[in-house]
Amino acid sequence: MTKQIRQLDRVVIRFAGDSGDGMQLTGDRFTSETAQLGNDISTLPNFPAEIRAPAGTLPGVSSFQVHFADYDILTPGDAPNVLVAMNPAALKANLADLPRGADIIVNTDEFTKRNLAKVGYQASPLDDDSLAGYVVHPVALTSMTVGALAAYQVSKKDAERSKNMFALGLLSWMYSRPFESTLRFLERKFAARPELVAANVAAFKAGWNFGETTEDFAVRYEVKPAKMKPGTYRNITGNAALSLGLVAAGVRSGLPVFLGAYPITPASDILHELSKHKRFGVLTVQAEDEIAAVGAALGASYGGSLGVTTTSGPGVALKSETISLAVALELPLVIVDVQRAGPSTGMPTKTEQADLNMALYGRHGEAPVAVIAPRSPSDCFFAALEAARIALTYRTPVILLSDNYVANGSEPWLLPDVESLPDLRVEFATKPNGEDGTTFLPYLRDPETLARPWAIPGTAGLEHRIGGLEKADKTGDISYDPANHDFMVRTRAARIETIPVPDIEVEDPDGDARVLVLGWGSTYGPIGAACRGVRQRGLSIAQAHLRHLAPMPANLGEVLRSYDKVVIPEMNLGQLAHVIRARYLVDAISYNQVRGLPFTSAELETTLEEVLKNV
């Protein structure tokens, strides 16, 4: 049968099933195939917090959404064009997100009375008119996979588990994806069990061949490669990019990198990734708790390493006393907070810009630190380098605010030229700096950076006191003098406020916009996509995005006052908006949602159009 091939400029696919159906692996492999073809990509994994939620239930649904296009894209897509639903729960949990006319590929084998009852279906939606607005493709994924593997030496259970590879094969055929890398991946993954290699490869090929031969799929689609800047690319998640950024910081500074971490969702992957890079001088320690982890990292900085600790919101709360100690000691320390929904344990696998207030103010006393936030998965690499640069240059803790959306999402990353990366080398104190030439003053500051000297313990002649009590200026002796305390508090604040950071850049193509949309962190993609949509309707709007949240860019106040209205979308209840109003006396319009999901560009676009109508 000769099938029609139709060209598309973009597609959004969502794989959804039980948390044991391998949807994350399926989505990851489809993404890798798509990256090989050269499309621009953005992904959104979404999975339960439970290790193994009850099978076939709504809380147990796991999904992976991938958006790919022949042009540059900014988000994982608002709504799927295709839903692969492995069971009734996956269909019910995701149906409301589908636009009319979307394709739904359903695994009919799982639509049993028992599974339907688990999610509240009185009758199968495949048998009534409830799906009339969609293009439904019923496929017996499980039984067809078991049948395709009948000749292989695998159990029925292992054969059924391979149904995700059947689905991957079908979608790879449907969207003309290359598959050689997936076959090589399966060979590596199941190298110890050759029978599983053969079975999974056979399941994948069975899905591909089913698409080729069935009459239900009469059209095959192609999405051409995107026009991207020349160079070598790899698909990368935010956590992986951040990890490599820390490795690069170690290499460019010439310092060992020490990671003290306690496992916590969604930051644990950074510990896993960094543990692979011992050859670059990276040492990782899984501590017994969050407090021990940050204490070890601060101790490593005291000893002359680049100390790093990774966590999420609950861990930052536990680390706050030691971060305050790092402020008093004036030592470099990078604290990575991969934010998740709170409060307390909250929703560990869902995203939220939850911790800006805690990063800015969540310590006892006057304890200012630098705060930066990456805007996308690949930007995590450069944000990690910037965090290390500030920490090392200004001898300060730096909090890097990633979040679950950025950390687990992925996109193509243009590998940078190593020589273009910043030189982060530091000079340790090697000799006394007192006027008499024999004493060492640990708090004698560099007049430009206000940073104190960094003396490695054991350096002859540089013995000095260290601890959490207030220090006397220059000598570091314990001091209760009121005037000295006032001076030290103001000096520590000035050390952060005077860090030079790049001016904020404004995207205002027409140059006549009266409304500015200001964002930070992972809202960059949805805001950018929404502004594109508004401009395509002939309206003018400006966009600016903050990477440095403490200190803020020197020109930010001038930029804010240049517009009639400022809109600040955030995945919280307006934490940045409160800061902007207090600091710059700008009556910013706060647009907030805290659903554990990123904004859609469509909802932001609607909101921005309403604001523009009232300017």
Coordinates of C-alpha atoms in Angstrom, one line a residue:
M1 CA 0.0 0.0 0.0
T2 CA 1.4 3.4 -1.0
K3 CA 0.6 5.9 1.7
Q4 CA 0.4 9.7 1.5
I5 CA 3.2 11.7 3.1
R6 CA 2.1 15.1 4.5
Q7 CA 4.5 17.9 5.5
L8 CA 3.9 19.6 8.9
D9 CA 5.8 22.4 10.5
R10 CA 5.2 21.3 14.1
V11 CA 3.7 18.5 16.1
V12 CA 2.9 17.9 19.8
I13 CA 2.7 14.3 21.0
R14 CA 1.9 13.1 24.5
F15 CA 2.6 9.5 25.6
A16 CA 0.5 8.6 28.6
G17 CA 0.0 5.4 30.6
D18 CA 0.4 3.7 33.9
S19 CA 3.5 4.6 35.8
G20 CA 4.8 1.1 35.0
D21 CA 4.2 1.4 31.3
G22 CA 7.5 3.0 30.4
M23 CA 6.1 6.3 29.1
Q24 CA 9.2 8.3 30.2
L25 CA 11.5 6.0 28.4
T26 CA 9.3 6.0 25.3
G27 CA 9.1 9.8 25.3
D28 CA 12.8 10.1 25.9
R29 CA 13.6 7.7 23.0
F30 CA 11.2 9.5 20.6
T31 CA 12.9 12.8 21.6
S32 CA 16.4 11.4 20.9
E33 CA 15.2 10.2 17.5
T34 CA 13.8 13.6 16.8
A35 CA 16.9 15.4 17.9
Q36 CA 18.9 13.3 15.5
L37 CA 16.8 14.5 12.7
G38 CA 17.5 18.1 13.5
N39 CA 14.1 19.4 14.7
D40 CA 13.9 22.0 17.4
I41 CA 12.5 20.3 20.5
S42 CA 11.0 21.0 23.9
T43 CA 9.7 18.3 26.3
L44 CA 7.5 18.1 29.4
P45 CA 7.8 14.9 31.5
N46 CA 5.0 14.5 34.0
F47 CA 4.9 11.7 36.5
P48 CA 3.5 10.7 39.9
A49 CA 5.4 11.3 43.1
E50 CA 4.8 7.8 44.2
I51 CA 7.4 5.2 43.2
R52 CA 4.6 2.9 42.1
A53 CA 1.1 4.4 42.3
P54 CA -1.9 2.0 42.1
A55 CA -2.0 0.5 38.6
G56 CA -4.8 1.8 36.3
T57 CA -5.8 4.7 38.5
L58 CA -5.8 8.5 37.8
P59 CA -3.1 9.3 40.4
G60 CA -0.9 6.6 38.7
V61 CA -0.9 8.2 35.2
S62 CA 2.6 9.1 33.9
S63 CA 3.0 11.2 30.7
F64 CA 5.7 12.6 28.5
Q65 CA 5.0 15.4 26.0
V66 CA 7.3 16.3 23.2
H67 CA 6.9 19.3 20.9
F68 CA 9.1 19.4 17.7
A69 CA 9.1 21.7 14.8
D70 CA 11.0 23.0 11.7
Y71 CA 11.5 26.4 13.4
D72 CA 12.6 27.5 16.8
I73 CA 10.1 26.8 19.6
L74 CA 9.9 28.0 23.2
T75 CA 7.5 25.6 25.0
P76 CA 6.5 21.9 25.1
G77 CA 3.2 22.9 23.4
D78 CA -0.1 23.9 24.9
A79 CA -2.1 20.9 23.6
P80 CA -1.2 17.6 22.1
N81 CA -2.0 16.9 18.4
V82 CA -1.6 13.2 19.3
L83 CA -2.3 11.3 22.5
V84 CA -1.1 7.8 23.0
A85 CA -3.3 6.4 25.8
M86 CA -2.2 3.0 27.2
N87 CA -5.2 2.6 29.4
P88 CA -8.5 4.2 30.4
A89 CA -6.9 6.3 33.2
A90 CA -4.4 7.8 30.7
L91 CA -7.3 8.7 28.4
K92 CA -9.4 10.3 31.1
A93 CA -6.5 12.2 32.7
N94 CA -5.5 13.8 29.4
L95 CA -8.6 14.1 27.3
A96 CA -9.4 17.6 28.5
D97 CA -6.1 18.9 27.1
L98 CA -6.8 17.7 23.6
P99 CA -8.1 20.1 20.9
R100 CA -11.0 18.8 18.7
G101 CA -9.7 16.8 15.8
A102 CA -6.6 15.5 17.6
D103 CA -5.5 11.9 17.0
I104 CA -6.0 9.5 19.9
I105 CA -4.2 6.1 19.7
V106 CA -5.7 3.8 22.4
N107 CA -4.6 0.5 23.7
T108 CA -7.9 -1.4 23.5
D109 CA -6.6 -4.4 25.4
E110 CA -6.7 -2.3 28.6
F111 CA -10.3 -1.1 28.2
T112 CA -11.7 -3.9 30.4
K113 CA -14.6 -3.5 32.8
R114 CA -12.3 -3.5 35.8
N115 CA -10.0 -0.8 34.4
L116 CA -12.9 1.3 33.2
A117 CA -14.5 1.1 36.7
K118 CA -11.3 2.2 38.4
V119 CA -11.5 5.7 36.7
G120 CA -15.3 6.0 36.9
Y121 CA -16.3 5.1 33.3
Q122 CA -19.7 3.5 33.3
A123 CA -19.2 2.4 29.8
S124 CA -16.3 2.3 27.4
P125 CA -15.7 5.7 25.7
L126 CA -14.6 3.7 22.7
D127 CA -18.2 2.4 22.3
D128 CA -20.2 5.6 22.7
D129 CA -20.1 9.0 21.1
S130 CA -18.0 10.8 23.7
L131 CA -14.9 10.7 21.5
A132 CA -16.8 11.8 18.3
G133 CA -14.8 15.0 18.1
Y134 CA -11.5 13.2 17.8
V135 CA -9.8 10.9 15.3
V136 CA -9.6 7.6 17.3
H137 CA -7.2 4.8 16.4
P138 CA -8.0 1.7 18.4
V139 CA -4.9 -0.5 18.5
A140 CA -4.6 -3.8 20.5
L141 CA -1.1 -2.8 21.6
T142 CA -0.7 -5.4 24.3
S143 CA -2.0 -8.5 22.5
M144 CA -0.3 -7.5 19.2
T145 CA 3.0 -7.1 21.1
V146 CA 2.6 -10.5 22.8
G147 CA 1.8 -12.1 19.4
A148 CA 4.8 -10.5 17.7
L149 CA 7.0 -12.0 20.5
A150 CA 5.5 -15.4 20.6
A151 CA 8.6 -17.0 19.0
Y152 CA 11.0 -15.3 21.4
Q153 CA 12.3 -16.8 24.7
V154 CA 10.6 -14.2 27.0
S155 CA 7.8 -14.6 29.5
K156 CA 4.4 -13.2 28.8
K157 CA 5.0 -10.5 31.5
D158 CA 8.2 -9.3 29.7
A159 CA 6.4 -9.5 26.4
E160 CA 3.6 -7.3 27.7
R161 CA 6.1 -4.8 29.1
S162 CA 7.4 -4.4 25.6
K163 CA 4.2 -2.7 24.4
N164 CA 5.8 0.7 24.9
M165 CA 8.3 -0.2 22.2
F166 CA 5.5 -1.3 19.9
A167 CA 4.0 2.2 20.5
L168 CA 7.3 3.9 19.9
G169 CA 7.8 2.0 16.6
L170 CA 4.3 3.0 15.4
L171 CA 4.9 6.7 16.2
S172 CA 8.4 6.6 14.8
W173 CA 6.9 5.3 11.5
M174 CA 4.0 7.8 11.7
Y175 CA 6.3 10.8 12.0
S176 CA 9.2 9.5 9.9
R177 CA 11.7 9.3 12.7
P178 CA 15.1 7.6 12.4
F179 CA 15.3 4.6 14.7
E180 CA 18.9 3.3 14.6
S181 CA 19.8 5.0 17.8
T182 CA 16.9 3.4 19.6
L183 CA 18.0 0.0 18.5
R184 CA 21.5 0.7 19.7
F185 CA 20.1 2.0 23.0
L186 CA 18.1 -1.3 23.5
E187 CA 21.3 -3.3 22.9
R188 CA 23.1 -1.3 25.6
K189 CA 20.2 -1.3 28.1
F190 CA 19.6 -5.0 28.0
A191 CA 23.1 -6.1 27.2
A192 CA 23.1 -8.6 30.1
R193 CA 19.9 -10.3 28.7
P194 CA 20.2 -10.8 25.0
E195 CA 16.6 -12.3 24.9
L196 CA 15.2 -8.9 26.0
V197 CA 17.3 -7.1 23.4
A198 CA 15.7 -9.3 20.7
A199 CA 12.2 -9.0 22.1
N200 CA 12.3 -5.2 22.4
V201 CA 13.8 -4.7 19.0
A202 CA 11.1 -7.1 17.6
A203 CA 8.3 -5.1 19.4
F204 CA 9.7 -1.9 18.0
K205 CA 9.8 -3.2 14.4
A206 CA 6.3 -4.8 14.8
G207 CA 5.0 -1.3 15.7
W208 CA 6.8 0.2 12.7
N209 CA 5.5 -2.5 10.3
F210 CA 2.0 -2.2 11.7
G211 CA 1.9 1.5 10.7
E212 CA 3.3 0.6 7.3
T213 CA 0.6 -2.0 6.6
T214 CA -2.6 -1.1 8.4
E215 CA -5.3 0.9 6.7
D216 CA -6.1 2.8 9.8
F217 CA -3.1 5.0 9.3
A218 CA -3.4 6.2 5.7
V219 CA -1.1 9.2 6.2
R220 CA 2.5 9.5 7.2
Y221 CA 3.9 12.8 8.3
E222 CA 7.3 14.6 8.0
V223 CA 8.6 17.6 9.9
K224 CA 11.7 19.0 8.3
P225 CA 14.8 19.9 10.3
A226 CA 14.9 23.3 11.9
K227 CA 17.2 26.0 10.6
M228 CA 19.6 26.4 13.5
K229 CA 23.0 28.0 14.1
P230 CA 25.7 25.7 12.7
G231 CA 27.6 23.6 15.3
T232 CA 27.4 20.4 17.3
Y233 CA 24.2 19.9 19.2
R234 CA 23.0 17.4 21.8
N235 CA 19.6 17.0 23.4
I236 CA 19.9 17.8 27.1
T237 CA 17.8 18.2 30.3
G238 CA 18.2 21.0 32.7
N239 CA 19.7 18.9 35.4
A240 CA 22.3 17.4 33.1
A241 CA 23.2 20.8 31.7
L242 CA 23.5 22.2 35.2
S243 CA 25.7 19.3 36.2
L244 CA 28.0 19.9 33.2
G245 CA 28.1 23.6 34.0
L246 CA 29.4 22.8 37.5
V247 CA 32.0 20.4 35.9
A248 CA 33.1 23.2 33.5
A249 CA 33.3 25.7 36.5
G250 CA 35.7 23.3 38.2
V251 CA 37.9 23.0 35.1
R252 CA 37.8 26.8 34.3
S253 CA 38.6 27.7 38.0
G254 CA 41.2 24.9 38.4
L255 CA 39.5 23.9 41.7
P256 CA 38.1 20.6 42.8
V257 CA 34.3 20.5 42.8
F258 CA 32.8 19.1 45.9
L259 CA 29.1 18.2 45.9
G260 CA 27.5 17.5 49.3
A261 CA 23.9 16.3 48.6
Y262 CA 21.0 14.4 50.1
P263 CA 18.6 12.8 47.6
I264 CA 15.5 14.8 47.0
T265 CA 13.1 15.1 44.0
P266 CA 13.6 16.8 41.6
A267 CA 17.3 17.5 42.2
S268 CA 18.7 14.0 42.7
D269 CA 19.7 13.6 39.0
I270 CA 22.4 16.3 39.6
L271 CA 24.1 14.0 42.2
H272 CA 23.8 11.1 39.8
E273 CA 25.3 12.9 36.9
L274 CA 28.2 14.6 38.8
S275 CA 29.1 11.2 40.4
K276 CA 30.2 10.1 36.8
H277 CA 32.8 12.9 36.5
K278 CA 35.6 12.0 39.0
R279 CA 38.2 12.4 36.2
F280 CA 37.4 16.1 36.2
G281 CA 38.2 16.5 39.9
V282 CA 34.6 16.2 41.0
L283 CA 33.9 14.5 44.4
T284 CA 30.3 13.7 45.4
V285 CA 29.1 12.7 48.8
Q286 CA 25.6 11.5 49.6
A287 CA 25.3 12.8 53.1
E288 CA 23.0 11.4 55.8
D289 CA 20.7 14.5 55.7
E290 CA 20.4 18.0 54.2
I291 CA 22.2 19.7 57.1
A292 CA 25.2 17.4 56.8
A293 CA 25.3 17.9 53.0
V294 CA 25.5 21.7 53.1
G295 CA 27.9 21.5 56.1
A296 CA 30.3 19.3 54.1
A297 CA 30.0 21.6 51.1
L298 CA 30.9 24.6 53.2
G299 CA 33.8 22.7 54.8
A300 CA 35.0 21.9 51.3
S301 CA 35.0 25.6 50.4
Y302 CA 36.9 26.4 53.5
G303 CA 39.5 23.9 52.4
G304 CA 39.9 25.4 48.9
S305 CA 37.3 23.6 46.8
L306 CA 34.3 24.9 44.9
G307 CA 31.6 23.7 47.4
V308 CA 28.2 22.9 46.0
T309 CA 25.0 21.5 47.5
T310 CA 21.8 20.5 45.6
T311 CA 18.3 20.3 47.0
S312 CA 14.7 21.4 46.6
G313 CA 12.6 23.8 48.7
P314 CA 12.3 21.6 51.9
G315 CA 16.1 21.1 51.8
V316 CA 16.8 24.8 51.5
A317 CA 14.8 25.4 54.7
L318 CA 17.0 22.9 56.5
K319 CA 20.2 24.4 55.1
S320 CA 19.4 28.0 56.0
E321 CA 21.5 28.1 59.2
T322 CA 24.6 26.9 57.4
I323 CA 23.9 29.3 54.5
S324 CA 23.9 32.1 57.1
L325 CA 27.2 30.7 58.4
A326 CA 28.6 30.9 54.9
V327 CA 27.5 34.5 54.7
A328 CA 29.3 35.3 57.9
L329 CA 32.4 33.3 56.9
E330 CA 32.3 35.0 53.4
L331 CA 33.2 31.8 51.6
P332 CA 32.1 30.7 48.1
L333 CA 29.2 28.2 48.1
V334 CA 26.7 27.3 45.4
I335 CA 23.3 26.2 46.5
V336 CA 21.1 24.7 43.7
D337 CA 17.4 24.8 44.5
V338 CA 15.4 22.8 42.0
Q339 CA 12.0 24.2 43.0
R340 CA 8.9 22.1 43.3
A341 CA 5.4 22.7 44.5
G342 CA 5.0 23.4 48.3
P343 CA 4.5 24.0 51.1
S344 CA 6.0 21.2 53.2
T345 CA 6.4 18.1 51.1
G346 CA 3.9 19.6 48.7
M347 CA 3.8 17.9 45.3
P348 CA 7.4 16.6 44.7
T349 CA 7.1 15.9 41.0
K350 CA 5.2 19.1 40.1
T351 CA 6.7 22.5 39.2
E352 CA 6.4 25.8 40.9
Q353 CA 8.4 29.0 41.3
A354 CA 7.9 28.5 45.0
D355 CA 11.1 29.6 46.6
L356 CA 12.1 33.2 45.5
N357 CA 11.1 34.7 48.8
M358 CA 13.1 32.0 50.7
A359 CA 16.1 32.6 48.4
L360 CA 16.1 36.3 48.9
Y361 CA 15.1 36.5 52.6
G362 CA 15.0 33.0 54.2
R363 CA 17.8 33.3 56.7
H364 CA 18.1 34.8 60.2
G365 CA 19.7 38.2 60.6
E366 CA 20.9 40.3 57.7
A367 CA 22.3 37.5 55.5
P368 CA 22.2 38.6 51.8
V369 CA 23.2 36.2 49.1
A370 CA 23.3 36.4 45.3
V371 CA 20.4 34.7 43.5
I372 CA 20.2 33.7 39.8
A373 CA 17.7 31.6 37.8
P374 CA 18.1 29.8 34.4
R375 CA 15.4 30.3 31.9
S376 CA 15.5 27.0 30.0
P377 CA 17.2 23.5 30.2
S378 CA 20.2 24.4 28.1
D379 CA 20.6 27.8 30.0
C380 CA 21.2 25.8 33.2
F381 CA 24.8 25.2 31.9
F382 CA 25.5 28.9 31.7
A383 CA 23.6 29.7 34.9
A384 CA 25.8 27.2 36.8
L385 CA 28.9 28.9 35.4
E386 CA 27.6 32.3 36.4
A387 CA 26.8 31.1 39.9
A388 CA 30.3 29.7 40.3
R389 CA 31.8 33.0 38.9
I390 CA 29.9 35.1 41.4
A391 CA 30.6 32.8 44.3
L392 CA 34.3 32.6 43.7
T393 CA 34.9 36.2 42.8
Y394 CA 32.9 37.8 45.6
R395 CA 33.3 35.0 48.3
T396 CA 29.6 34.6 48.8
P397 CA 26.9 31.9 48.8
V398 CA 24.9 31.9 45.5
I399 CA 21.5 30.3 45.2
L400 CA 20.6 29.0 41.8
L401 CA 16.8 28.7 41.4
S402 CA 16.0 26.0 38.8
D403 CA 12.6 24.3 38.9
N404 CA 11.1 20.9 38.0
Y405 CA 9.9 22.1 34.6
V406 CA 13.4 23.3 33.6
A407 CA 15.2 20.4 35.3
N408 CA 13.4 17.5 33.6
G409 CA 12.5 19.2 30.4
S410 CA 14.9 19.0 27.5
E411 CA 15.9 20.9 24.3
P412 CA 18.8 21.0 21.8
W413 CA 22.0 22.5 23.2
L414 CA 24.7 24.0 21.0
L415 CA 27.9 22.8 22.5
P416 CA 30.0 25.9 23.4
D417 CA 33.6 26.5 22.5
V418 CA 35.5 25.7 25.7
E419 CA 37.9 28.6 25.2
S420 CA 34.9 31.0 25.2
L421 CA 33.9 30.0 28.7
P422 CA 34.8 32.5 31.5
D423 CA 38.2 32.3 33.2
L424 CA 37.3 31.5 36.8
R425 CA 40.8 31.1 38.3
V426 CA 41.2 32.4 41.8
E427 CA 44.2 33.5 43.8
F428 CA 44.5 32.1 47.3
A429 CA 46.2 34.1 50.0
T430 CA 49.8 33.0 50.3
K431 CA 51.5 35.5 52.6
P432 CA 50.6 37.9 55.4
N433 CA 48.8 41.1 54.4
G434 CA 49.1 43.2 57.5
E435 CA 51.0 46.5 57.5
D436 CA 53.7 44.9 59.6
G437 CA 54.3 42.2 57.1
T438 CA 53.9 39.4 59.6
T439 CA 50.2 39.3 60.4
F440 CA 47.3 38.0 58.3
L441 CA 44.1 40.0 58.3
P442 CA 41.3 37.6 57.0
Y443 CA 38.8 40.4 56.6
L444 CA 40.9 42.9 54.8
R445 CA 38.9 43.4 51.6
D446 CA 39.6 43.8 48.0
P447 CA 38.5 47.5 47.3
E448 CA 36.8 46.5 44.0
T449 CA 34.9 43.3 45.0
L450 CA 34.7 43.8 48.8
A451 CA 35.8 40.1 48.9
R452 CA 38.1 39.0 51.7
P453 CA 41.2 36.8 51.1
W454 CA 40.7 33.1 50.7
A455 CA 43.3 31.3 52.8
I456 CA 43.6 27.5 52.6
P457 CA 44.0 26.0 56.1
G458 CA 47.5 25.0 56.9
T459 CA 49.2 27.8 54.9
A460 CA 52.1 28.9 57.0
G461 CA 51.7 32.3 58.6
L462 CA 48.0 32.6 57.7
E463 CA 46.4 31.3 60.9
H464 CA 43.1 33.0 61.7
R465 CA 39.9 32.6 63.7
I466 CA 36.8 31.3 62.0
G467 CA 33.3 30.8 63.3
G468 CA 29.8 32.1 63.3
L469 CA 30.1 34.9 65.8
E470 CA 30.4 38.4 64.5
K471 CA 33.9 39.3 63.4
A472 CA 35.9 42.4 63.9
D473 CA 36.7 44.3 60.6
K474 CA 40.0 43.2 59.2
T475 CA 41.3 41.0 62.1
G476 CA 38.3 38.6 62.2
D477 CA 38.4 38.6 66.0
I478 CA 35.1 38.0 67.8
S479 CA 33.4 41.3 68.3
Y480 CA 30.4 42.6 70.1
D481 CA 31.1 46.2 69.3
P482 CA 27.9 47.9 68.1
A483 CA 29.6 50.1 65.5
N484 CA 31.6 47.2 64.1
H485 CA 28.5 45.1 63.8
D486 CA 26.7 47.8 61.9
F487 CA 29.7 48.2 59.6
M488 CA 30.0 44.5 58.9
V489 CA 26.3 44.1 58.2
R490 CA 26.3 47.0 55.8
T491 CA 29.5 45.8 54.2
R492 CA 28.1 42.3 53.6
A493 CA 25.0 43.9 52.0
A494 CA 27.1 46.2 49.8
R495 CA 29.2 43.2 48.7
I496 CA 26.1 41.7 47.1
E497 CA 24.4 44.9 45.9
T498 CA 27.6 46.1 44.1
I499 CA 28.1 42.9 42.1
P500 CA 28.1 44.0 38.5
V501 CA 25.5 42.1 36.5
P502 CA 24.5 42.6 32.9
D503 CA 21.8 45.1 32.1
I504 CA 18.4 43.6 31.4
E505 CA 17.6 43.4 27.7
V506 CA 14.2 44.3 26.3
E507 CA 12.7 42.6 23.3
D508 CA 10.5 45.3 21.7
P509 CA 10.5 44.7 17.9
D510 CA 8.4 47.7 17.0
G511 CA 9.9 50.0 19.6
D512 CA 6.5 51.5 20.5
A513 CA 5.1 49.0 23.1
R514 CA 3.3 50.4 26.1
V515 CA 3.1 47.1 28.0
L516 CA 6.1 45.2 29.3
V517 CA 6.0 41.5 30.3
L518 CA 8.6 40.8 33.0
G519 CA 9.5 37.2 33.9
W520 CA 12.1 35.1 35.6
G521 CA 13.2 31.5 35.5
S522 CA 11.2 29.0 33.5
T523 CA 8.4 31.3 32.5
Y524 CA 10.6 32.5 29.7
G525 CA 9.3 30.1 27.2
P526 CA 5.5 30.6 27.7
I527 CA 6.0 34.3 28.0
G528 CA 8.0 34.4 24.8
A529 CA 5.5 32.2 22.9
A530 CA 2.6 34.4 24.1
C531 CA 4.3 37.6 23.0
R532 CA 4.9 36.1 19.6
G533 CA 1.2 35.3 19.3
V534 CA 0.2 38.8 20.4
R535 CA 2.6 40.4 17.8
Q536 CA 1.3 38.1 15.1
R537 CA -2.1 39.7 15.8
G538 CA -0.6 43.1 15.0
L539 CA -0.2 44.3 18.6
S540 CA 2.9 45.7 20.2
I541 CA 4.3 44.2 23.4
A542 CA 7.7 44.1 25.0
Q543 CA 9.3 41.3 26.9
A544 CA 12.2 41.3 29.4
H545 CA 13.5 38.4 31.5
L546 CA 15.5 38.5 34.8
R547 CA 18.4 36.1 35.3
H548 CA 19.9 37.9 38.2
L549 CA 17.4 38.3 41.0
A550 CA 20.0 39.5 43.6
P551 CA 21.4 41.9 42.8
M552 CA 19.0 43.0 40.1
P553 CA 20.3 44.8 36.9
A554 CA 21.2 48.4 37.4
N555 CA 18.9 49.5 34.6
L556 CA 15.8 47.6 35.7
G557 CA 14.2 50.6 37.3
E558 CA 14.6 52.8 34.2
V559 CA 13.2 50.0 32.0
L560 CA 10.2 49.5 34.2
R561 CA 9.4 53.2 34.2
S562 CA 9.5 53.3 30.4
Y563 CA 6.2 51.4 30.1
D564 CA 2.6 52.3 31.0
K565 CA 2.0 48.8 32.4
V566 CA 4.2 46.0 33.6
V567 CA 2.8 42.4 33.7
I568 CA 4.6 39.8 35.8
P569 CA 3.4 36.1 35.2
E570 CA 4.7 33.7 37.9
M571 CA 4.0 30.2 39.0
N572 CA 3.5 31.4 42.6
L573 CA 1.3 34.0 44.2
G574 CA 3.3 37.0 43.1
Q575 CA 6.7 36.8 44.8
L576 CA 8.7 38.8 42.2
A577 CA 5.8 41.2 41.8
H578 CA 6.0 42.0 45.5
V579 CA 9.7 42.7 45.2
I580 CA 9.2 44.9 42.2
R581 CA 6.5 46.9 43.8
A582 CA 8.4 47.5 47.0
R583 CA 11.8 48.3 45.4
Y584 CA 10.8 50.3 42.3
L585 CA 7.3 51.6 43.3
V586 CA 5.8 50.2 40.1
D587 CA 2.2 49.1 40.2
A588 CA 2.9 45.8 38.5
I589 CA 0.1 43.5 37.3
S590 CA 0.6 40.1 38.9
Y591 CA -0.7 37.1 36.9
N592 CA -0.3 33.9 38.9
Q593 CA -1.1 30.2 38.8
V594 CA 0.0 27.4 41.1
R595 CA -1.3 24.3 39.5
G596 CA 2.0 22.3 39.4
L597 CA 2.1 22.9 35.7
P598 CA 3.8 25.5 33.5
F599 CA 1.7 28.3 31.9
T600 CA 0.3 27.6 28.5
S601 CA 1.1 30.3 25.9
A602 CA -2.6 30.5 25.0
E603 CA -3.7 31.5 28.5
L604 CA -0.9 34.1 28.8
E605 CA -1.8 35.5 25.3
T606 CA -5.4 36.0 26.3
T607 CA -4.4 37.8 29.5
L608 CA -1.9 40.1 27.7
E609 CA -4.6 41.0 25.1
E610 CA -6.9 42.0 27.9
V611 CA -4.2 44.2 29.4
L612 CA -3.5 45.8 26.0
K613 CA -7.2 46.7 25.6
N614 CA -7.1 48.7 28.7
V615 CA -3.9 50.7 28.1

